[in-house]
């Protein structure tokens, strides 16, 4: 297995310097092969984590996915997360908040979606929308947004301290690549349903979004909850890289089959008597 | 593709007459091959159903799984449901009810877990526990249980009328097969975590559970929400059969890529201008 050479975002990170078409650490052929061959390894590690949780383990993993439209969040969920037992995964897509959700603080709707012990949680968008689209669209005041970076890092530290390994991923595509992908959705009738006229409105705000990401990434990448910017013009690369980030996190947790709290020999005798 | 020859349960159905080791319609080699080759067909049908829901479609599918311990619900979720895009699936495992849930009627916790349009819902256990374990263990009065059969069929008719195709599956194993599977969990240290001493206590009530199933199956199998009893001593057969029941349901729905409500040519021009 190759190791993904991506480093967590640090304070001096510059988003504009990332080559979205790069594929550090692997070529297409190996990436596609490893994506498939790693499914079982990932599934096995998750099952051990789940088993551990049945006997007192409190550890879990949270994968946060953020990206511009068409960058491939759905493909990551289908091709990376899809290789894990669905009983071990909790995926939540954060849409525009409902009226009820808007009455509460921005983390109110996030907390109930955190992974329980043994589970790999996946956030398809997240509380980061509250410093991304909110900044770009002016949905909140600059003061409120400023305050949120600290609220987020405090929140994530608390989640990490409770036993959750947090991996935050920005799938990073170029503006030209987005244009090509939106264009494909308009060319193919079986893709029309994936296109929304609002996508072009958001696209026009590309530079403002890049700026909002630059700020959010550098201000909220912490040792407890690091950000990784994954070059995503190549779908095969992004999938391989995110799978490897998950694998590395789980291998570091190194979950073991638990010692059980019942008497195995006594149970064998009880079962034999039935 | 073979067609699963299982018929829905009717009033004259006798559970004790089912050969749990049978595999009507297929042999092991074909079943294992088809299970894999059908993944894409099932995933494609679900994607169409989801696409339809984005443009006003209200249809969904609900797979209800009930079974004695070790009968293979988990394997169905892993190997059949696991072949579908996880974004298109909502799995809910109904455990012993919480204190909060016990304060409400038995369907209170079920309603919020119903699949939304475009989604395949999976119930790992269900509201049927309220006429199965409740009957066997005397958790409810005979009068309350008697009333529930009608409440359930009314509820399921309402769900079906709202656009949900309901498929109810009992995975049916023999007592001897359960003993062998529990024994394996005690023999292998990587399976110990799956064993619970309570499993033997439940096992001792085998005849009472079979009777409870016999009554529940015959009283709640309706054209709106039919029950299928799937012989499950052979895991390969149960997986193939449930996959085929899902495929047949989706093929009957025959979801199509939707006509979109925006002007495709106008959007092409707007996108080109960015």
Short mmCIF file of C-alpha atoms in Angstrom, two decimals:
data_model
loop_
_atom_site.label_atom_id
_atom_site.label_comp_id
_atom_site.label_asym_id
_atom_site.label_seq_id
_atom_site.Cartn_x
_atom_site.Cartn_y
_atom_site.Cartn_z
CA UNK A 1 0.00 0.00 0.00
CA UNK A 2 1.19 3.48 -0.83
CA UNK A 3 0.97 6.17 1.79
CA UNK A 4 -0.78 9.39 0.95
CA UNK A 5 1.79 12.17 1.10
CA UNK A 6 -0.70 14.91 1.96
CA UNK A 7 0.16 17.01 4.99
CA UNK A 8 -2.41 18.68 7.21
CA UNK A 9 -3.07 22.35 6.57
CA UNK A 10 -0.89 24.66 8.67
CA UNK A 11 -1.07 28.41 9.31
CA UNK A 12 1.17 29.20 6.31
CA UNK A 13 -0.89 27.12 3.88
CA UNK A 14 -1.93 28.84 0.63
CA UNK A 15 -4.91 27.28 -1.13
CA UNK A 16 -4.12 29.02 -4.42
CA UNK A 17 -0.75 27.24 -4.53
CA UNK A 18 -2.31 23.77 -4.69
CA UNK A 19 -2.29 22.15 -8.14
CA UNK A 20 -5.78 20.70 -8.37
CA UNK A 21 -4.70 18.36 -11.18
CA UNK A 22 -1.79 16.87 -9.24
CA UNK A 23 -1.79 13.35 -7.84
CA UNK A 24 1.02 13.09 -5.31
CA UNK A 25 2.02 9.60 -4.31
CA UNK A 26 0.31 7.47 -6.92
CA UNK A 27 -0.53 6.99 -10.60
CA UNK A 28 -3.98 6.22 -11.99
CA UNK A 29 -3.49 2.52 -12.51
CA UNK A 30 -2.20 1.86 -8.98
CA UNK A 31 -4.79 4.16 -7.41
CA UNK A 32 -7.70 2.36 -9.04
CA UNK A 33 -6.30 -1.04 -8.11
CA UNK A 34 -5.61 -0.04 -4.50
CA UNK A 35 -9.03 1.56 -4.08
CA UNK A 36 -10.62 -1.84 -4.67
CA UNK A 37 -8.07 -3.95 -2.82
CA UNK A 38 -8.26 -1.69 0.25
CA UNK A 39 -12.03 -2.13 0.67
CA UNK A 40 -11.62 -5.26 2.80
CA UNK A 41 -8.88 -3.74 4.96
CA UNK A 42 -11.00 -0.70 5.67
CA UNK A 43 -14.09 -2.80 6.35
CA UNK A 44 -12.13 -5.07 8.70
CA UNK A 45 -10.74 -2.13 10.68
CA UNK A 46 -14.20 -0.63 11.01
CA UNK A 47 -15.63 -3.94 12.19
CA UNK A 48 -12.96 -4.16 14.89
CA UNK A 49 -13.76 -0.61 15.98
CA UNK A 50 -17.42 -1.55 16.16
CA UNK A 51 -16.68 -4.75 18.10
CA UNK A 52 -14.59 -2.76 20.57
CA UNK A 53 -17.53 -0.39 21.14
CA UNK A 54 -19.74 -3.30 22.18
CA UNK A 55 -17.45 -3.91 25.16
CA UNK A 56 -16.90 -0.40 26.42
CA UNK A 57 -14.91 1.19 23.59
CA UNK A 58 -15.79 4.84 22.96
CA UNK A 59 -13.77 5.53 19.82
CA UNK A 60 -15.19 6.61 16.49
CA UNK A 61 -14.10 8.41 13.32
CA UNK A 62 -15.60 11.47 11.65
CA UNK A 63 -14.90 12.36 8.04
CA UNK A 64 -15.95 15.91 7.15
CA UNK A 65 -16.31 16.57 3.40
CA UNK A 66 -16.41 20.10 2.04
CA UNK A 67 -16.07 21.19 -1.56
CA UNK A 68 -17.32 23.39 -4.34
CA UNK A 69 -20.19 21.89 -6.37
CA UNK A 70 -19.26 18.92 -8.61
CA UNK A 71 -15.95 18.33 -6.78
CA UNK A 72 -16.90 14.74 -6.04
CA UNK A 73 -18.27 14.39 -2.52
CA UNK A 74 -20.88 11.97 -3.80
CA UNK A 75 -18.25 9.85 -5.51
CA UNK A 76 -16.20 9.65 -2.31
CA UNK A 77 -19.25 8.43 -0.42
CA UNK A 78 -20.14 5.92 -3.14
CA UNK A 79 -16.66 4.57 -3.86
CA UNK A 80 -14.80 4.94 -0.56
CA UNK A 81 -17.43 4.87 2.17
CA UNK A 82 -19.48 2.41 0.06
CA UNK A 83 -16.79 -0.22 0.67
CA UNK A 84 -17.55 -0.30 4.39
CA UNK A 85 -20.41 -2.24 6.00
CA UNK A 86 -23.34 0.21 5.89
CA UNK A 87 -24.18 -0.74 9.49
CA UNK A 88 -20.89 0.79 10.55
CA UNK A 89 -21.40 4.11 8.82
CA UNK A 90 -23.53 7.16 9.57
CA UNK A 91 -23.76 9.63 6.69
CA UNK A 92 -25.47 12.95 7.10
CA UNK A 93 -25.93 15.55 4.36
CA UNK A 94 -26.27 19.07 5.72
CA UNK A 95 -28.66 21.02 3.50
CA UNK A 96 -29.80 24.63 3.81
CA UNK A 97 -31.04 24.82 7.42
CA UNK A 98 -34.74 24.44 8.13
CA UNK A 99 -36.75 27.09 9.92
CA UNK A 100 -36.48 25.06 13.13
CA UNK A 101 -32.71 24.70 12.76
CA UNK A 102 -32.31 28.44 12.16
CA UNK A 103 -33.84 29.13 15.57
CA UNK A 104 -30.88 27.46 17.25
CA UNK A 105 -27.12 28.04 17.29
CA UNK A 106 -25.32 26.69 14.22
CA UNK A 107 -23.94 23.60 16.01
CA UNK A 108 -27.35 22.53 17.31
CA UNK A 109 -28.11 20.41 14.26
CA UNK A 110 -24.57 19.05 14.09
CA UNK A 111 -24.27 17.44 17.53
CA UNK A 112 -26.99 14.76 17.02
CA UNK A 113 -25.22 13.63 13.82
CA UNK A 114 -21.85 12.91 15.43
CA UNK A 115 -20.80 9.26 15.14
CA UNK A 116 -21.56 7.04 18.11
CA UNK A 117 -18.81 4.67 19.37
CA UNK A 118 -17.61 2.20 16.75
CA UNK A 119 -19.09 4.15 13.85
CA UNK A 120 -17.51 6.04 10.96
CA UNK A 121 -19.46 9.27 10.58
CA UNK A 122 -19.47 11.18 7.31
CA UNK A 123 -20.55 14.80 7.02
CA UNK A 124 -21.54 15.76 3.48
CA UNK A 125 -21.07 19.50 4.03
CA UNK A 126 -21.04 20.53 7.68
CA UNK A 127 -20.90 23.35 10.20
CA UNK A 128 -18.27 24.89 7.90
CA UNK A 129 -21.07 26.16 5.67
CA UNK A 130 -21.66 28.66 8.47
CA UNK A 131 -18.30 30.28 7.74
CA UNK A 132 -18.25 29.59 3.98
CA UNK A 133 -21.55 30.38 2.25
CA UNK A 134 -22.42 32.61 5.21
CA UNK A 135 -19.31 34.70 4.56
CA UNK A 136 -19.72 34.75 0.77
CA UNK A 137 -23.45 35.47 0.80
CA UNK A 138 -23.49 37.67 3.89
CA UNK A 139 -25.99 35.41 5.68
CA UNK A 140 -24.30 36.33 8.98
CA UNK A 141 -22.47 39.44 10.17
CA UNK A 142 -18.67 39.54 9.94
CA UNK A 143 -18.56 39.60 13.76
CA UNK A 144 -20.67 36.46 14.04
CA UNK A 145 -18.50 34.67 11.49
CA UNK A 146 -15.31 35.81 13.21
CA UNK A 147 -16.58 34.31 16.45
CA UNK A 148 -17.45 31.00 14.83
CA UNK A 149 -13.87 29.94 13.99
CA UNK A 150 -13.14 29.73 17.72
CA UNK A 151 -16.46 28.10 18.50
CA UNK A 152 -15.70 25.47 15.87
CA UNK A 153 -12.21 24.64 17.12
CA UNK A 154 -13.51 24.42 20.71
CA UNK A 155 -16.35 22.15 19.56
CA UNK A 156 -14.02 19.90 17.58
CA UNK A 157 -11.57 19.64 20.51
CA UNK A 158 -14.44 18.52 22.70
CA UNK A 159 -15.53 15.93 20.12
CA UNK A 160 -11.95 14.66 19.76
CA UNK A 161 -11.54 14.44 23.54
CA UNK A 162 -14.66 12.26 23.69
CA UNK A 163 -12.92 9.70 21.45
CA UNK A 164 -13.63 10.77 17.86
CA UNK A 165 -10.80 10.94 15.35
CA UNK A 166 -11.68 13.84 13.07
CA UNK A 167 -10.49 14.08 9.45
CA UNK A 168 -11.56 17.14 7.49
CA UNK A 169 -11.22 17.05 3.73
CA UNK A 170 -11.63 19.81 1.18
CA UNK A 171 -11.93 18.30 -2.28
CA UNK A 172 -10.22 20.93 -4.39
CA UNK A 173 -11.03 21.36 -8.08
CA UNK A 174 -10.19 24.15 -10.51
CA UNK A 175 -12.77 26.53 -11.88
CA UNK A 176 -12.20 25.09 -15.36
CA UNK A 177 -12.81 21.56 -14.13
CA UNK A 178 -16.06 22.63 -12.49
CA UNK A 179 -17.17 24.22 -15.75
CA UNK A 180 -16.48 20.99 -17.63
CA UNK A 181 -18.39 18.91 -15.07
CA UNK A 182 -21.42 21.24 -15.03
CA UNK A 183 -21.35 21.22 -18.80
CA UNK A 184 -21.44 17.42 -18.84
CA UNK A 185 -24.52 17.49 -16.61
CA UNK A 186 -26.24 19.71 -19.16
CA UNK A 187 -25.14 17.59 -22.13
CA UNK A 188 -26.35 14.24 -20.83
CA UNK A 189 -30.08 13.73 -20.22
CA UNK A 190 -29.34 11.12 -17.52
CA UNK A 191 -27.36 13.82 -15.68
CA UNK A 192 -29.83 16.69 -16.05
CA UNK A 193 -31.34 15.99 -12.64
CA UNK A 194 -27.98 16.66 -10.99
CA UNK A 195 -27.85 20.19 -12.35
CA UNK A 196 -29.44 23.14 -10.59
CA UNK A 197 -29.58 26.64 -12.11
CA UNK A 198 -28.34 27.93 -8.74
CA UNK A 199 -25.03 26.15 -9.44
CA UNK A 200 -24.09 28.86 -11.96
CA UNK A 201 -24.97 31.61 -9.48
CA UNK A 202 -22.63 30.05 -6.93
CA UNK A 203 -19.97 29.54 -9.59
CA UNK A 204 -19.90 33.27 -10.27
CA UNK A 205 -18.73 33.73 -6.68
CA UNK A 206 -15.73 31.40 -7.15
CA UNK A 207 -13.02 33.84 -5.95
CA UNK A 208 -15.03 34.76 -2.85
CA UNK A 209 -15.46 31.07 -2.00
CA UNK A 210 -11.75 30.41 -2.45
CA UNK A 211 -11.03 33.25 -0.04
CA UNK A 212 -13.55 31.92 2.48
CA UNK A 213 -11.95 28.46 2.25
CA UNK A 214 -8.44 29.91 2.63
CA UNK A 215 -9.48 31.59 5.89
CA UNK A 216 -11.53 28.70 7.26
CA UNK A 217 -8.84 26.11 6.47
CA UNK A 218 -5.98 27.99 8.09
CA UNK A 219 -7.95 29.09 11.15
CA UNK A 220 -9.53 25.73 11.99
CA UNK A 221 -6.89 23.13 11.10
CA UNK A 222 -5.73 21.86 14.47
CA UNK A 223 -3.91 18.72 15.68
CA UNK A 224 -7.28 17.53 17.03
CA UNK A 225 -9.08 18.12 13.76
CA UNK A 226 -6.72 18.65 10.84
CA UNK A 227 -7.78 19.79 7.37
CA UNK A 228 -6.46 18.07 4.27
CA UNK A 229 -6.81 19.70 0.87
CA UNK A 230 -7.12 16.89 -1.67
CA UNK A 231 -6.46 17.71 -5.34
CA UNK A 232 -9.66 16.52 -6.99
CA UNK A 233 -9.56 17.25 -10.71
CA UNK A 234 -8.78 13.54 -10.98
CA UNK A 235 -11.60 11.63 -9.35
CA UNK A 236 -9.45 8.52 -9.08
CA UNK A 237 -6.89 10.46 -7.09
CA UNK A 238 -9.32 12.05 -4.66
CA UNK A 239 -10.92 8.69 -3.90
CA UNK A 240 -7.59 7.00 -3.33
CA UNK A 241 -6.36 9.84 -1.13
CA UNK A 242 -9.46 9.98 1.07
CA UNK A 243 -9.48 6.20 1.43
CA UNK A 244 -5.86 6.38 2.54
CA UNK A 245 -6.58 9.13 5.07
CA UNK A 246 -9.31 6.93 6.56
CA UNK A 247 -7.04 3.87 6.53
CA UNK A 248 -4.23 5.74 8.25
CA UNK A 249 -6.58 7.03 10.94
CA UNK A 250 -7.97 3.56 11.62
CA UNK A 251 -4.56 1.91 11.54
CA UNK A 252 -3.40 4.42 14.13
CA UNK A 253 -6.38 3.54 16.32
CA UNK A 254 -5.41 -0.12 15.81
CA UNK A 255 -8.69 -1.53 17.16
CA UNK A 256 -8.53 -5.10 18.51
CA UNK A 257 -11.16 -7.80 18.91
CA UNK A 258 -12.39 -7.19 22.44
CA UNK A 259 -12.04 -9.42 25.48
CA UNK A 260 -15.57 -10.36 26.38
CA UNK A 261 -17.15 -10.09 29.82
CA UNK A 262 -18.83 -13.51 29.86
CA UNK A 263 -17.38 -16.97 30.56
CA UNK A 264 -16.85 -18.58 27.14
CA UNK A 265 -16.62 -22.15 28.44
CA UNK A 266 -19.73 -21.76 30.59
CA UNK A 267 -21.63 -20.43 27.59
CA UNK A 268 -20.50 -23.35 25.44
CA UNK A 269 -21.98 -25.69 28.07
CA UNK A 270 -25.24 -23.71 28.26
CA UNK A 271 -25.58 -23.73 24.48
CA UNK A 272 -24.80 -27.45 24.22
CA UNK A 273 -27.63 -28.16 26.67
CA UNK A 274 -30.24 -26.56 24.37
CA UNK B 1 -31.21 -13.17 -14.28
CA UNK B 2 -33.19 -15.80 -12.47
CA UNK B 3 -36.46 -14.86 -10.83
CA UNK B 4 -36.99 -15.68 -7.21
CA UNK B 5 -39.88 -18.16 -7.01
CA UNK B 6 -40.95 -17.14 -3.49
CA UNK B 7 -44.61 -16.31 -3.08
CA UNK B 8 -45.98 -13.86 -0.54
CA UNK B 9 -47.39 -15.35 2.64
CA UNK B 10 -51.13 -16.03 2.45
CA UNK B 11 -53.67 -16.93 5.13
CA UNK B 12 -53.08 -20.67 4.68
CA UNK B 13 -49.30 -20.40 5.03
CA UNK B 14 -47.63 -22.76 7.52
CA UNK B 15 -44.21 -21.67 8.73
CA UNK B 16 -43.34 -25.14 10.00
CA UNK B 17 -43.71 -26.49 6.45
CA UNK B 18 -40.88 -24.37 5.06
CA UNK B 19 -37.62 -26.23 4.48
CA UNK B 20 -35.05 -23.77 5.85
CA UNK B 21 -32.26 -25.50 3.92
CA UNK B 22 -34.01 -25.24 0.55
CA UNK B 23 -32.90 -22.89 -2.21
CA UNK B 24 -35.72 -22.62 -4.73
CA UNK B 25 -34.80 -21.13 -8.06
CA UNK B 26 -31.01 -21.19 -7.98
CA UNK B 27 -27.86 -23.11 -7.12
CA UNK B 28 -24.94 -21.79 -5.09
CA UNK B 29 -22.63 -21.01 -7.99
CA UNK B 30 -25.23 -19.00 -9.93
CA UNK B 31 -26.49 -17.26 -6.80
CA UNK B 32 -23.03 -16.02 -5.82
CA UNK B 33 -22.32 -14.85 -9.35
CA UNK B 34 -25.65 -13.07 -9.73
CA UNK B 35 -25.36 -11.39 -6.32
CA UNK B 36 -22.28 -9.57 -7.57
CA UNK B 37 -23.43 -8.93 -11.13
CA UNK B 38 -26.75 -7.49 -9.91
CA UNK B 39 -25.10 -4.82 -7.74
CA UNK B 40 -24.92 -2.33 -10.60
CA UNK B 41 -28.49 -2.98 -11.75
CA UNK B 42 -29.81 -2.41 -8.25
CA UNK B 43 -27.67 0.70 -7.76
CA UNK B 44 -28.82 2.10 -11.12
CA UNK B 45 -32.49 1.56 -10.31
CA UNK B 46 -32.08 3.23 -6.94
CA UNK B 47 -30.31 6.21 -8.53
CA UNK B 48 -33.20 6.65 -10.95
CA UNK B 49 -35.67 6.51 -8.08
CA UNK B 50 -33.62 9.15 -6.27
CA UNK B 51 -33.38 11.33 -9.39
CA UNK B 52 -37.16 11.11 -9.83
CA UNK B 53 -37.62 12.31 -6.23
CA UNK B 54 -35.66 15.48 -6.98
CA UNK B 55 -38.34 16.48 -9.47
CA UNK B 56 -41.49 15.69 -7.54
CA UNK B 57 -41.37 11.90 -7.29
CA UNK B 58 -42.68 10.55 -4.00
CA UNK B 59 -41.86 6.87 -4.34
CA UNK B 60 -39.59 4.91 -2.03
CA UNK B 61 -38.95 1.31 -0.95
CA UNK B 62 -38.95 -0.19 2.54
CA UNK B 63 -37.32 -3.53 3.31
CA UNK B 64 -38.32 -4.91 6.70
CA UNK B 65 -36.01 -7.63 8.05
CA UNK B 66 -37.09 -9.91 10.87
CA UNK B 67 -35.42 -13.08 12.02
CA UNK B 68 -34.26 -15.21 14.92
CA UNK B 69 -30.72 -14.38 16.14
CA UNK B 70 -27.89 -15.38 13.75
CA UNK B 71 -30.27 -15.78 10.79
CA UNK B 72 -28.23 -13.31 8.75
CA UNK B 73 -29.82 -9.86 8.85
CA UNK B 74 -26.38 -8.31 9.10
CA UNK B 75 -25.14 -10.24 6.09
CA UNK B 76 -28.13 -9.08 4.02
CA UNK B 77 -27.35 -5.48 4.89
CA UNK B 78 -23.64 -5.93 4.16
CA UNK B 79 -23.89 -7.96 0.96
CA UNK B 80 -27.18 -6.83 -0.61
CA UNK B 81 -27.83 -3.31 0.67
CA UNK B 82 -24.06 -2.68 0.68
CA UNK B 83 -24.11 -2.78 -3.12
CA UNK B 84 -26.26 0.34 -3.31
CA UNK B 85 -24.96 3.92 -3.01
CA UNK B 86 -25.03 4.60 0.76
CA UNK B 87 -26.53 8.02 0.04
CA UNK B 88 -29.61 6.26 -1.30
CA UNK B 89 -30.16 4.05 1.71
CA UNK B 90 -31.50 4.64 5.21
CA UNK B 91 -30.89 1.77 7.62
CA UNK B 92 -32.34 1.76 11.07
CA UNK B 93 -31.79 -0.93 13.71
CA UNK B 94 -34.62 -1.11 16.22
CA UNK B 95 -33.19 -2.07 19.60
CA UNK B 96 -35.01 -2.56 22.90
CA UNK B 97 -37.02 0.66 23.27
CA UNK B 98 -35.63 3.47 25.39
CA UNK B 99 -37.51 4.89 28.36
CA UNK B 100 -38.62 7.81 26.18
CA UNK B 101 -39.84 5.46 23.42
CA UNK B 102 -41.78 3.36 25.92
CA UNK B 103 -43.84 6.43 26.88
CA UNK B 104 -45.31 6.54 23.38
CA UNK B 105 -47.35 4.14 21.25
CA UNK B 106 -45.29 1.42 19.58
CA UNK B 107 -45.30 3.09 16.14
CA UNK B 108 -44.04 6.44 17.47
CA UNK B 109 -40.39 5.52 16.97
CA UNK B 110 -41.05 3.85 13.63
CA UNK B 111 -42.59 6.76 11.71
CA UNK B 112 -39.49 9.01 11.71
CA UNK B 113 -37.42 6.15 10.25
CA UNK B 114 -39.60 5.60 7.18
CA UNK B 115 -37.73 6.19 3.90
CA UNK B 116 -38.13 9.61 2.33
CA UNK B 117 -38.82 9.83 -1.44
CA UNK B 118 -36.12 8.23 -3.58
CA UNK B 119 -34.63 6.26 -0.68
CA UNK B 120 -34.47 2.55 0.09
CA UNK B 121 -35.23 2.16 3.77
CA UNK B 122 -34.11 -0.91 5.70
CA UNK B 123 -35.54 -1.89 9.07
CA UNK B 124 -33.26 -4.20 11.02
CA UNK B 125 -36.02 -5.53 13.27
CA UNK B 126 -39.11 -3.37 13.37
CA UNK B 127 -42.54 -2.74 14.85
CA UNK B 128 -43.03 -6.50 14.55
CA UNK B 129 -41.02 -6.95 17.74
CA UNK B 130 -44.12 -5.58 19.46
CA UNK B 131 -46.07 -8.68 18.45
CA UNK B 132 -43.13 -11.14 18.57
CA UNK B 133 -40.95 -10.75 21.66
CA UNK B 134 -43.88 -8.99 23.35
CA UNK B 135 -46.01 -12.08 22.85
CA UNK B 136 -43.30 -14.56 23.80
CA UNK B 137 -42.09 -12.65 26.84
CA UNK B 138 -45.45 -11.28 27.91
CA UNK B 139 -44.24 -7.66 27.70
CA UNK B 140 -47.77 -6.65 26.65
CA UNK B 141 -51.20 -8.07 27.42
CA UNK B 142 -52.79 -10.52 24.94
CA UNK B 143 -55.47 -7.88 24.28
CA UNK B 144 -52.89 -5.21 23.41
CA UNK B 145 -51.09 -7.61 21.08
CA UNK B 146 -54.33 -8.70 19.45
CA UNK B 147 -55.12 -5.06 18.70
CA UNK B 148 -51.69 -4.42 17.19
CA UNK B 149 -52.09 -6.70 14.16
CA UNK B 150 -54.82 -4.41 12.86
CA UNK B 151 -52.94 -1.26 13.83
CA UNK B 152 -49.95 -2.56 11.89
CA UNK B 153 -51.87 -3.39 8.71
CA UNK B 154 -53.60 0.01 8.83
CA UNK B 155 -50.24 1.73 9.32
CA UNK B 156 -48.61 -0.15 6.47
CA UNK B 157 -51.53 0.59 4.11
CA UNK B 158 -51.11 4.26 4.90
CA UNK B 159 -47.36 4.07 4.22
CA UNK B 160 -47.95 2.21 0.96
CA UNK B 161 -50.57 4.74 -0.13
CA UNK B 162 -48.04 7.52 0.41
CA UNK B 163 -45.77 5.92 -2.20
CA UNK B 164 -43.65 3.35 -0.37
CA UNK B 165 -43.28 -0.16 -1.74
CA UNK B 166 -43.03 -2.40 1.32
CA UNK B 167 -41.25 -5.75 1.29
CA UNK B 168 -41.22 -7.71 4.53
CA UNK B 169 -38.75 -10.56 4.88
CA UNK B 170 -38.44 -13.20 7.55
CA UNK B 171 -35.08 -14.92 7.27
CA UNK B 172 -35.94 -18.43 8.34
CA UNK B 173 -33.32 -20.75 9.83
CA UNK B 174 -33.66 -24.06 11.66
CA UNK B 175 -32.98 -24.44 15.35
CA UNK B 176 -30.02 -26.69 14.52
CA UNK B 177 -28.53 -24.09 12.20
CA UNK B 178 -28.82 -21.44 14.90
CA UNK B 179 -27.05 -23.72 17.34
CA UNK B 180 -24.19 -24.22 14.88
CA UNK B 181 -23.88 -20.48 14.27
CA UNK B 182 -23.93 -19.58 17.97
CA UNK B 183 -21.37 -22.31 18.56
CA UNK B 184 -19.08 -20.81 15.92
CA UNK B 185 -19.28 -17.44 17.68
CA UNK B 186 -18.07 -19.12 20.87
CA UNK B 187 -15.31 -21.05 19.11
CA UNK B 188 -13.69 -18.09 17.33
CA UNK B 189 -12.17 -15.29 19.40
CA UNK B 190 -12.80 -12.80 16.57
CA UNK B 191 -16.51 -13.70 16.82
CA UNK B 192 -16.85 -13.64 20.62
CA UNK B 193 -18.08 -10.05 20.56
CA UNK B 194 -21.09 -11.11 18.48
CA UNK B 195 -22.28 -13.53 21.15
CA UNK B 196 -24.49 -12.47 24.03
CA UNK B 197 -25.44 -14.83 26.88
CA UNK B 198 -29.03 -13.63 26.39
CA UNK B 199 -28.98 -15.40 22.99
CA UNK B 200 -29.27 -18.78 24.72
CA UNK B 201 -32.16 -17.56 26.87
CA UNK B 202 -34.04 -16.51 23.72
CA UNK B 203 -33.11 -19.77 22.01
CA UNK B 204 -34.85 -21.74 24.74
CA UNK B 205 -38.08 -20.05 23.66
CA UNK B 206 -37.72 -21.23 20.04
CA UNK B 207 -41.17 -22.91 19.73
CA UNK B 208 -42.92 -19.88 21.22
CA UNK B 209 -41.16 -17.59 18.74
CA UNK B 210 -42.10 -19.83 15.82
CA UNK B 211 -45.72 -19.63 16.95
CA UNK B 212 -45.55 -15.85 17.28
CA UNK B 213 -44.09 -15.61 13.76
CA UNK B 214 -46.75 -17.95 12.37
CA UNK B 215 -49.48 -15.68 13.71
CA UNK B 216 -47.82 -12.38 12.79
CA UNK B 217 -46.95 -13.52 9.26
CA UNK B 218 -50.42 -14.76 8.40
CA UNK B 219 -52.26 -11.85 10.00
CA UNK B 220 -50.18 -9.03 8.52
CA UNK B 221 -49.25 -10.21 5.03
CA UNK B 222 -51.31 -7.97 2.74
CA UNK B 223 -51.10 -6.98 -0.92
CA UNK B 224 -49.85 -3.57 0.30
CA UNK B 225 -47.16 -5.08 2.49
CA UNK B 226 -46.52 -8.75 1.77
CA UNK B 227 -44.36 -11.03 3.89
CA UNK B 228 -41.81 -13.34 2.28
CA UNK B 229 -40.31 -16.21 4.26
CA UNK B 230 -36.80 -16.74 2.90
CA UNK B 231 -35.08 -20.06 3.66
CA UNK B 232 -31.84 -18.90 5.27
CA UNK B 233 -29.78 -21.90 6.36
CA UNK B 234 -27.77 -21.12 3.22
CA UNK B 235 -26.53 -17.55 3.49
CA UNK B 236 -25.83 -17.43 -0.23
CA UNK B 237 -29.45 -18.25 -0.93
CA UNK B 238 -30.96 -15.71 1.45
CA UNK B 239 -28.80 -12.93 0.00
CA UNK B 240 -29.68 -13.81 -3.56
CA UNK B 241 -33.40 -14.07 -2.74
CA UNK B 242 -33.60 -10.74 -0.91
CA UNK B 243 -31.62 -9.01 -3.66
CA UNK B 244 -34.09 -10.40 -6.18
CA UNK B 245 -37.10 -9.25 -4.17
CA UNK B 246 -35.62 -5.74 -4.12
CA UNK B 247 -34.82 -5.89 -7.83
CA UNK B 248 -38.33 -7.05 -8.71
CA UNK B 249 -39.87 -4.25 -6.66
CA UNK B 250 -37.69 -1.61 -8.30
CA UNK B 251 -38.18 -3.01 -11.79
CA UNK B 252 -41.92 -2.82 -11.21
CA UNK B 253 -41.58 0.84 -10.18
CA UNK B 254 -39.51 1.33 -13.37
CA UNK B 255 -38.16 4.76 -12.39
CA UNK B 256 -37.07 7.01 -15.25
CA UNK B 257 -34.60 9.88 -15.47
CA UNK B 258 -36.82 12.89 -14.81
CA UNK B 259 -37.72 15.72 -17.14
CA UNK B 260 -36.21 18.79 -15.54
CA UNK B 261 -38.02 22.05 -14.87
CA UNK B 262 -35.30 24.38 -16.19
CA UNK B 263 -34.39 25.38 -19.74
CA UNK B 264 -31.36 23.27 -20.67
CA UNK B 265 -30.25 25.45 -23.60
CA UNK B 266 -30.56 28.65 -21.57
CA UNK B 267 -28.47 27.09 -18.81
CA UNK B 268 -25.80 26.05 -21.30
CA UNK B 269 -25.55 29.67 -22.40
CA UNK B 270 -25.40 30.95 -18.81
CA UNK B 271 -22.68 28.45 -17.95
CA UNK B 272 -20.68 29.26 -21.08
CA UNK B 273 -20.66 32.93 -20.08
CA UNK B 274 -18.89 32.20 -16.77
#
